[in-house]
XYZ file of C-alpha atoms in Angstrom:
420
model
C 0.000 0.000 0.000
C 0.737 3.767 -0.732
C 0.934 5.132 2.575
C 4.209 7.084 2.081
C 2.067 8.591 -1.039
C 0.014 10.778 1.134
C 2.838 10.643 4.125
C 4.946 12.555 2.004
C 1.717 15.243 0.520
C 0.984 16.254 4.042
C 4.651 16.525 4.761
C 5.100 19.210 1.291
C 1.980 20.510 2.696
C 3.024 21.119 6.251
C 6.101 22.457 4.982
C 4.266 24.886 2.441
C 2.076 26.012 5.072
C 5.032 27.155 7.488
C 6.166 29.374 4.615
C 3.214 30.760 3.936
C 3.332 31.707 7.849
C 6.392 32.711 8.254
C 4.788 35.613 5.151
C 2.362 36.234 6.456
C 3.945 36.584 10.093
C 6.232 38.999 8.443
C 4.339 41.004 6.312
C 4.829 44.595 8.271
C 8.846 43.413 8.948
C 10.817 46.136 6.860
C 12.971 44.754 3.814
C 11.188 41.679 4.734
C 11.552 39.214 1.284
C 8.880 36.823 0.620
C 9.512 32.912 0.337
C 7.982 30.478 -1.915
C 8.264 26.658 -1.091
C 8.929 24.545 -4.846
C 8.310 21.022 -5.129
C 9.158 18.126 -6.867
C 7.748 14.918 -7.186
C 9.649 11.523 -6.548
C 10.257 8.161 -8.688
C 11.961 4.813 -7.262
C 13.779 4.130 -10.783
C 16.301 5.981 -11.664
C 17.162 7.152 -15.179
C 19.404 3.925 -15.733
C 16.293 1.711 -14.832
C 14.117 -0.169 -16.356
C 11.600 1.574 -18.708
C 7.454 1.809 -18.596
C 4.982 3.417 -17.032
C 5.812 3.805 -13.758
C 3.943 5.807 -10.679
C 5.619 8.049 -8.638
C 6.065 7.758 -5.111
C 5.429 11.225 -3.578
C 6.472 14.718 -3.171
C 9.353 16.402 -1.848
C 9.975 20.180 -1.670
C 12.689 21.089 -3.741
C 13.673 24.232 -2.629
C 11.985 27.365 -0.683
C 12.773 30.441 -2.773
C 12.727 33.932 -1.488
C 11.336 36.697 -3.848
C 13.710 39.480 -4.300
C 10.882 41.952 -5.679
C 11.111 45.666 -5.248
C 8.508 46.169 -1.913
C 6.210 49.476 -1.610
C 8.271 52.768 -0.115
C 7.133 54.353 2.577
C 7.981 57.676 3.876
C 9.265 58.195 7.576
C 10.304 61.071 9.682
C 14.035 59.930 10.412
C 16.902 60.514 7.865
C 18.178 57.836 8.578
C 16.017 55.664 7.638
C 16.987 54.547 4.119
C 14.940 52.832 1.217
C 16.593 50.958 -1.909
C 14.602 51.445 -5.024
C 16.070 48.885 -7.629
C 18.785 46.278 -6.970
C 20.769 45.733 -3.995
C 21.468 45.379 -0.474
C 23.042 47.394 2.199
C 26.158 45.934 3.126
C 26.367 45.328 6.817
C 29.607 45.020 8.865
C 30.062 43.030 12.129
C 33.743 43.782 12.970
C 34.941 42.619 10.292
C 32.117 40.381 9.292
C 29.721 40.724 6.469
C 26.315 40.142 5.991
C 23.949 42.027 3.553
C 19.898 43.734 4.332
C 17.671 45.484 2.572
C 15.944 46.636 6.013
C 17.218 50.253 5.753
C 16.224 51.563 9.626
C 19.536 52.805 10.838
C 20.736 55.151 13.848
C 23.799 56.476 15.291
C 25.674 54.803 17.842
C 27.170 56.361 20.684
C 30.712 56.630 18.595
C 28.834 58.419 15.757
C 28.816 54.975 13.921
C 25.660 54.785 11.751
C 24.376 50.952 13.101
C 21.041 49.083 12.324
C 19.482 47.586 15.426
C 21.951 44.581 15.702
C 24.148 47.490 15.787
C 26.103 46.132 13.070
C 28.041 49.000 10.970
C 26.764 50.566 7.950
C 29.503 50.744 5.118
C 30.533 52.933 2.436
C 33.090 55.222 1.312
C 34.836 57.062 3.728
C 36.342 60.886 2.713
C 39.799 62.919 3.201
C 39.908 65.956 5.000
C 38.300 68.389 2.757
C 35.675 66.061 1.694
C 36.383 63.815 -0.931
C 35.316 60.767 -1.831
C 37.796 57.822 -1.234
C 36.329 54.924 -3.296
C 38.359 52.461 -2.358
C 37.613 49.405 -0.071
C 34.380 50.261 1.693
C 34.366 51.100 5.496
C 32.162 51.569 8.518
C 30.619 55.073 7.947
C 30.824 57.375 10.893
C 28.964 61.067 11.417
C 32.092 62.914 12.815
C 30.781 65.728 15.447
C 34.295 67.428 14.901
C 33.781 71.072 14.682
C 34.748 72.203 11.235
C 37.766 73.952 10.851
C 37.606 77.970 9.617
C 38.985 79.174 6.269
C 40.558 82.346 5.326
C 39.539 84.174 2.597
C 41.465 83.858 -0.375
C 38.673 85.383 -3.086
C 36.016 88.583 -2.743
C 33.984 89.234 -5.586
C 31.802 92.101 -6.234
C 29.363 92.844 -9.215
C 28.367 96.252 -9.292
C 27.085 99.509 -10.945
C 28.245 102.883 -10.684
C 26.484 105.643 -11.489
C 27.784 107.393 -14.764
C 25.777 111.022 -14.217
C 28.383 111.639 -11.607
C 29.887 114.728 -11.776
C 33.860 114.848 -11.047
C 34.229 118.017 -7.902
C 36.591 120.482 -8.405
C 38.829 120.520 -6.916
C 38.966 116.724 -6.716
C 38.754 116.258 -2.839
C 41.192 114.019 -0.683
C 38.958 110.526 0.269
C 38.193 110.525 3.846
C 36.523 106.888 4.480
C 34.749 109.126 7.291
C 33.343 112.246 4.984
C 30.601 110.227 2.172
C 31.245 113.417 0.385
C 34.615 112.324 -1.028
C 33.534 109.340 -2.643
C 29.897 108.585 -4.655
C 29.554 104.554 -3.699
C 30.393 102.256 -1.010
C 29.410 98.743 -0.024
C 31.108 96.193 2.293
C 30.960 92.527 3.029
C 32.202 89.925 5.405
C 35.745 87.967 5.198
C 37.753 85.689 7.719
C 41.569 85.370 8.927
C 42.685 82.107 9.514
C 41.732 81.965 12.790
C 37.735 82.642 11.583
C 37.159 85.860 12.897
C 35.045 87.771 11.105
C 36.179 91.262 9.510
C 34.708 93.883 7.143
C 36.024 94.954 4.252
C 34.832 98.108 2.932
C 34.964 99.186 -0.576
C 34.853 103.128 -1.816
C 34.273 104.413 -4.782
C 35.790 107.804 -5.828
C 35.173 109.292 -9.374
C 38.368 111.512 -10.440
C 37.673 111.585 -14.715
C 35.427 110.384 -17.127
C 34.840 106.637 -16.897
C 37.303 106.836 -14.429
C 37.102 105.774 -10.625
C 39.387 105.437 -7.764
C 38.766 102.121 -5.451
C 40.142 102.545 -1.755
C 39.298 99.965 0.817
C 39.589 99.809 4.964
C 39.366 97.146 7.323
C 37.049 96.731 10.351
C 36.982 100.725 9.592
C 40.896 101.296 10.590
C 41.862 104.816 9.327
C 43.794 107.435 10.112
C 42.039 110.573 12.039
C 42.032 111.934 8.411
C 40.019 109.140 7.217
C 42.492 107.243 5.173
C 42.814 103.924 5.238
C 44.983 101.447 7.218
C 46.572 98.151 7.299
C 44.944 98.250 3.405
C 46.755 97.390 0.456
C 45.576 97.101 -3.060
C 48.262 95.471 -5.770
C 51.154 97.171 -3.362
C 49.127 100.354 -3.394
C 46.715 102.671 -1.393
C 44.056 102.416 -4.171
C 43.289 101.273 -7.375
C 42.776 102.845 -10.616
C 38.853 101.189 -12.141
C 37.928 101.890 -15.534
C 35.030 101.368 -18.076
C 34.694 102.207 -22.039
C 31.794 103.955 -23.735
C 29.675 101.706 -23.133
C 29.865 101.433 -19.290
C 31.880 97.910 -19.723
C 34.425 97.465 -17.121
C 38.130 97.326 -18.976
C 40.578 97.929 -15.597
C 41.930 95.940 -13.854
C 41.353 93.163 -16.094
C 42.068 90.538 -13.656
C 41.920 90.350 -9.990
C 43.309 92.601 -7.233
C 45.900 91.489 -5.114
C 44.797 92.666 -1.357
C 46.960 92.612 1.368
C 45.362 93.161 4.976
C 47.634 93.894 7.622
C 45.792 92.387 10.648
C 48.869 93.214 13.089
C 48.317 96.545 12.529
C 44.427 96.403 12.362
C 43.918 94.473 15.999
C 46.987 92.665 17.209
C 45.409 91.047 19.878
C 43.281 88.481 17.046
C 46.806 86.146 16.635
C 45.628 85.353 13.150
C 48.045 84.944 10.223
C 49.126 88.317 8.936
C 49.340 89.491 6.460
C 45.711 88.227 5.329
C 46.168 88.092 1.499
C 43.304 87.767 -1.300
C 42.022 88.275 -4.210
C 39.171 91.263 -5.242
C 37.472 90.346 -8.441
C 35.519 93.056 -10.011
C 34.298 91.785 -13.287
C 30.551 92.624 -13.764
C 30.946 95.683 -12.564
C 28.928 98.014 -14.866
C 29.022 101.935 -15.155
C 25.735 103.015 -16.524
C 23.384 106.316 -16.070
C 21.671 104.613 -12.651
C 22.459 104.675 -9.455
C 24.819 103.271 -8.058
C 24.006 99.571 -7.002
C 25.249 95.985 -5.782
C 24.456 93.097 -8.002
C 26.083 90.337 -5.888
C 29.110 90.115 -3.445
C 30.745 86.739 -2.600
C 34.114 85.334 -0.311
C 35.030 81.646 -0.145
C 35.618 82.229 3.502
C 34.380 80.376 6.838
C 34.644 80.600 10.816
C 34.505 77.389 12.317
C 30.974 75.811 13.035
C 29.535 72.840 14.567
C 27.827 70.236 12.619
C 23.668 70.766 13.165
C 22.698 68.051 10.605
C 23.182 65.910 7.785
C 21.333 64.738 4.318
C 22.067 61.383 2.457
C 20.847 61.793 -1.196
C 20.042 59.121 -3.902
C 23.508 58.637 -4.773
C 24.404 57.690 -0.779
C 26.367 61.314 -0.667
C 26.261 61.796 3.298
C 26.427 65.445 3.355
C 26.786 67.232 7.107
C 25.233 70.729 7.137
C 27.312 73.291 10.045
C 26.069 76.224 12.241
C 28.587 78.692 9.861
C 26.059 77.795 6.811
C 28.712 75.510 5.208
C 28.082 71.575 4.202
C 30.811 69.009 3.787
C 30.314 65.854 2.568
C 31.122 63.353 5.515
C 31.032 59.271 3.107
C 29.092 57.718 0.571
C 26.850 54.399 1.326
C 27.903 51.854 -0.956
C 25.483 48.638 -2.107
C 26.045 45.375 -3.244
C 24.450 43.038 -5.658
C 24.855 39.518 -6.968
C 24.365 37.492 -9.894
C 22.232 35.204 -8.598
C 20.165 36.762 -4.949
C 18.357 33.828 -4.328
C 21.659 31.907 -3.881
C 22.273 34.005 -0.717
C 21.941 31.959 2.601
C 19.358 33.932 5.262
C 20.571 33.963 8.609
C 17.580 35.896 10.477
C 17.500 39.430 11.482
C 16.564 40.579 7.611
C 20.003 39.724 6.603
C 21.854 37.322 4.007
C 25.183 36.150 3.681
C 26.967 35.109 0.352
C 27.521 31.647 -0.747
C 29.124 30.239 -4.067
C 25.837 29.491 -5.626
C 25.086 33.849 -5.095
C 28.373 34.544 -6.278
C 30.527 36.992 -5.696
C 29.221 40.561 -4.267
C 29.438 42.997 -6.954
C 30.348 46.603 -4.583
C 29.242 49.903 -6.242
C 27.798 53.484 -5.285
C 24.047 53.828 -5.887
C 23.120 54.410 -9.489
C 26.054 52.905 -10.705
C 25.775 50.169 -13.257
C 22.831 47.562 -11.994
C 22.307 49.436 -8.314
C 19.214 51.113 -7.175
C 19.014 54.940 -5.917
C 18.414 55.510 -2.253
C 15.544 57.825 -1.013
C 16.223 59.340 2.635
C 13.600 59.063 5.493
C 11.866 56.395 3.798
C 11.642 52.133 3.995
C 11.075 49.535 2.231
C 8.379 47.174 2.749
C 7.513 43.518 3.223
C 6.751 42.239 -0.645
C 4.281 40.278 0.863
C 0.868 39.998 -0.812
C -1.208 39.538 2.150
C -3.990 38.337 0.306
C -2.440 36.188 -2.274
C -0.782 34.060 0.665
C -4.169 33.806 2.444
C -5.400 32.316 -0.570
C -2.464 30.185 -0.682
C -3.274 29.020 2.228
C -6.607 27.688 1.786
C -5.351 25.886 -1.131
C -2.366 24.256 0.610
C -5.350 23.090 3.506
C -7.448 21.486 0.391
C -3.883 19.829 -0.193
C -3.456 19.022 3.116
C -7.191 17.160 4.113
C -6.489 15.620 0.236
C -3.371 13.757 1.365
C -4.693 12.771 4.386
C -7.741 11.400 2.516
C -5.749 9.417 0.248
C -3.889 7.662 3.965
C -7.493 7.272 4.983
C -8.257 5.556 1.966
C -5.423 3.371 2.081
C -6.193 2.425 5.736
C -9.533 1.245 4.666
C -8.403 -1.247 1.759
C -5.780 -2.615 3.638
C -8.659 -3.124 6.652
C -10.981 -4.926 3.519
C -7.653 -7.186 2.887
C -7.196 -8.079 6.868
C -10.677 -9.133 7.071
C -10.955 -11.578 3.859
């Protein structure tokens, strides 16, 4: 008799139904990948046997295959909490150890280490000390609190008009940064020493010809009790001749102006590097029949700052955003993928490790070659089709009573034999 027939249908069908539970008991677990129990059935000859018709002699489940399908994203309220869109996993780092997840709900340790709740290390690219990418093996990414250090100022540019329907005085009068009578235009804007304090630099704007200005700056407003300027130099000199054609188009200087800031003499009590030296680019600068006006003004400059918060954008770029309005960028996360994902072996706690039969893990930044982009205070969730697996199950039930109809069967022939 057949017993081992239905023996083995309820045993497929047991097995069947713990997958289907294990879905459906994860179906709200983020990055959460769906299984699907295959089966095969089973013959007593084997392909060397002999031939005919032959009837099999159960069922056996071949393998249980985990879905890698792209699950629905959901928006969150923490940053880091990460979502892959396309291929992928997060690669995972337990000193040393790896392991791969596409459960993207991360936090920062205690050592600024950005850990998932096994508090095993995110990894990616780490950067140099002005912020650079360093793609090379990928590393435990880590939010530095370090306060970011200040930058002199090395470039000032302005962009602006002056006002052609200025009449030259005579006599022309001596400039006196104090007196607004001796010049027709002034505007001023921030730059930093090298220790990042803060200073401003004042420009005037003194007409002495036709299309013809003179350009004095000060410091912090250091002058002389005459009003002229000190600690000030522009290209070696106390001013600076600035020129424009017929058509109010700026043609002197033609390239930048060397400035030299004596901060020694301006406030020796700062201990900055002095001289301060920069550059005081003026092209723009217009001369038409309007007043006179400030288009832009800019300084590649800084004083220190703390960081107050950080970004990651689809590409992984960690970027940390300081108190003095600058952002550096602080790593990169890096994925993985693999030839083959359902060749990876799960070991619990949404995470996989790589076997022979995945292959090697192919490492890349996100949106490079077959990786997914990341989206920022979002997850990914469970692929699980809640009702497909309930309907599942009742199927794999009807499987279940069928088998054990087919034992009951059996029983009651072999009963009608006993009793002949």
């Amino acid at each position: 008799m057949g017993f081992q027939h239905g023996l083995s249908g309820l045993s497929v069908a047991s097995q069947s139904l713990d997958v289907i539970g294990n879905n459906v008991a994860n179906a709200n677990t983020v990055g959460f990948k769906q299984a699907h129990a295959q089966f095969s059935d089973i013959y007593a000859n084997s392909l060397s046997g002999a031939t005919g018709d032959h009837a099999g002699i159960g069922a056996k489940v071949a393998n249980v295959a985990q879905q890698f399908s792209q699950g629905t994203i959901t928006t969150t309220n923490n940053p880091l909490d990460i979502a892959i869109n396309g291929n992928g996993f997060f690669r995972l780092s337990d000193n040393g150890a790896v392991s791969y997840s596409r459960n993207g709900q991360f936090h920062i340790d205690d050592n600024g280490f950005i850990v998932n709740n096994n508090n095993l290390n995110l990894t990616g690219y780490a950067t140099d000390a002005t912020g650079n990418i360093l793609a090379a093996d990928p590393t435990s990414l880590r939010i530095s609190t370090a306060a970011l250090a200040p930058n002199s100022t090395t470039s000032f540019s302005a962009e602006l008009n002056l006002d052609s329907r200025v009449t030259v005085p005579a006599p022309l009068p001596i400039f006196d940064a104090t007196d607004p009578s001796t010049y027709s235009g002034t505007t001023s804007g921030t730059i930093f020493d090298s220790l990042g304090n803060s200073h401003i630099l004042s420009l005037y704007f003194q007409k002495n010809a036709s299309n013809t200005w003179d350009l004095f700056a000060t410091v912090d407003g250091s002058t002389t009790p005459a009003g002229v300027p000190v600690g000030v130099t522009l290209d070696g000199g106390a001013s600076q001749a600035v020129t424009f054609d017929s058509n109010g188009n700026l043609t002197a200087p033609a390239t930048p102006i060397a400035v030299s800031v004596d901060l020694a003499t301006i406030d020796p009590t700062l201990g900055a590097t002095s001289p301060l030296d920069f550059t005081l680019d003026l092209t723009g600068s217009t001369q038409f029949g309007t007043f006179f006006g400030v288009n832009a003004l800019s300084q590649d400059g800084y004083s220190s700052g703390s960081i107050a918060g950080f970004a990651i954008d689809g590409d992984g770029i960690i970027s940390g955003n300081y108190t003095n309005g600058e952002s550096r960028t602080l790593g990169q996360i890096v994925l993985a993928n693999f030839s083959n994902p359902q060749g990876l072996s799960p070991i619990g706690n949404n995470q996989w490790t790589e076997t022979s039969a995945s292959g090697q893990p192919l490492v890349g930044a996100p949106r490079t070659g077959t990786m997914g982009v990341l989206q920022s205070s979002a997850v990914e969730d469970s692929n699980v089709d809640l009702t497909a697996e309930l309907v599942s199950m009742i199927t794999t039930q009807r499987t279940y009573q069928a088998n054990a109809k087919t034992i009951e069967t059996q029983d009651a022939i072999l009963q009608t034999l006993v009793n002949l």
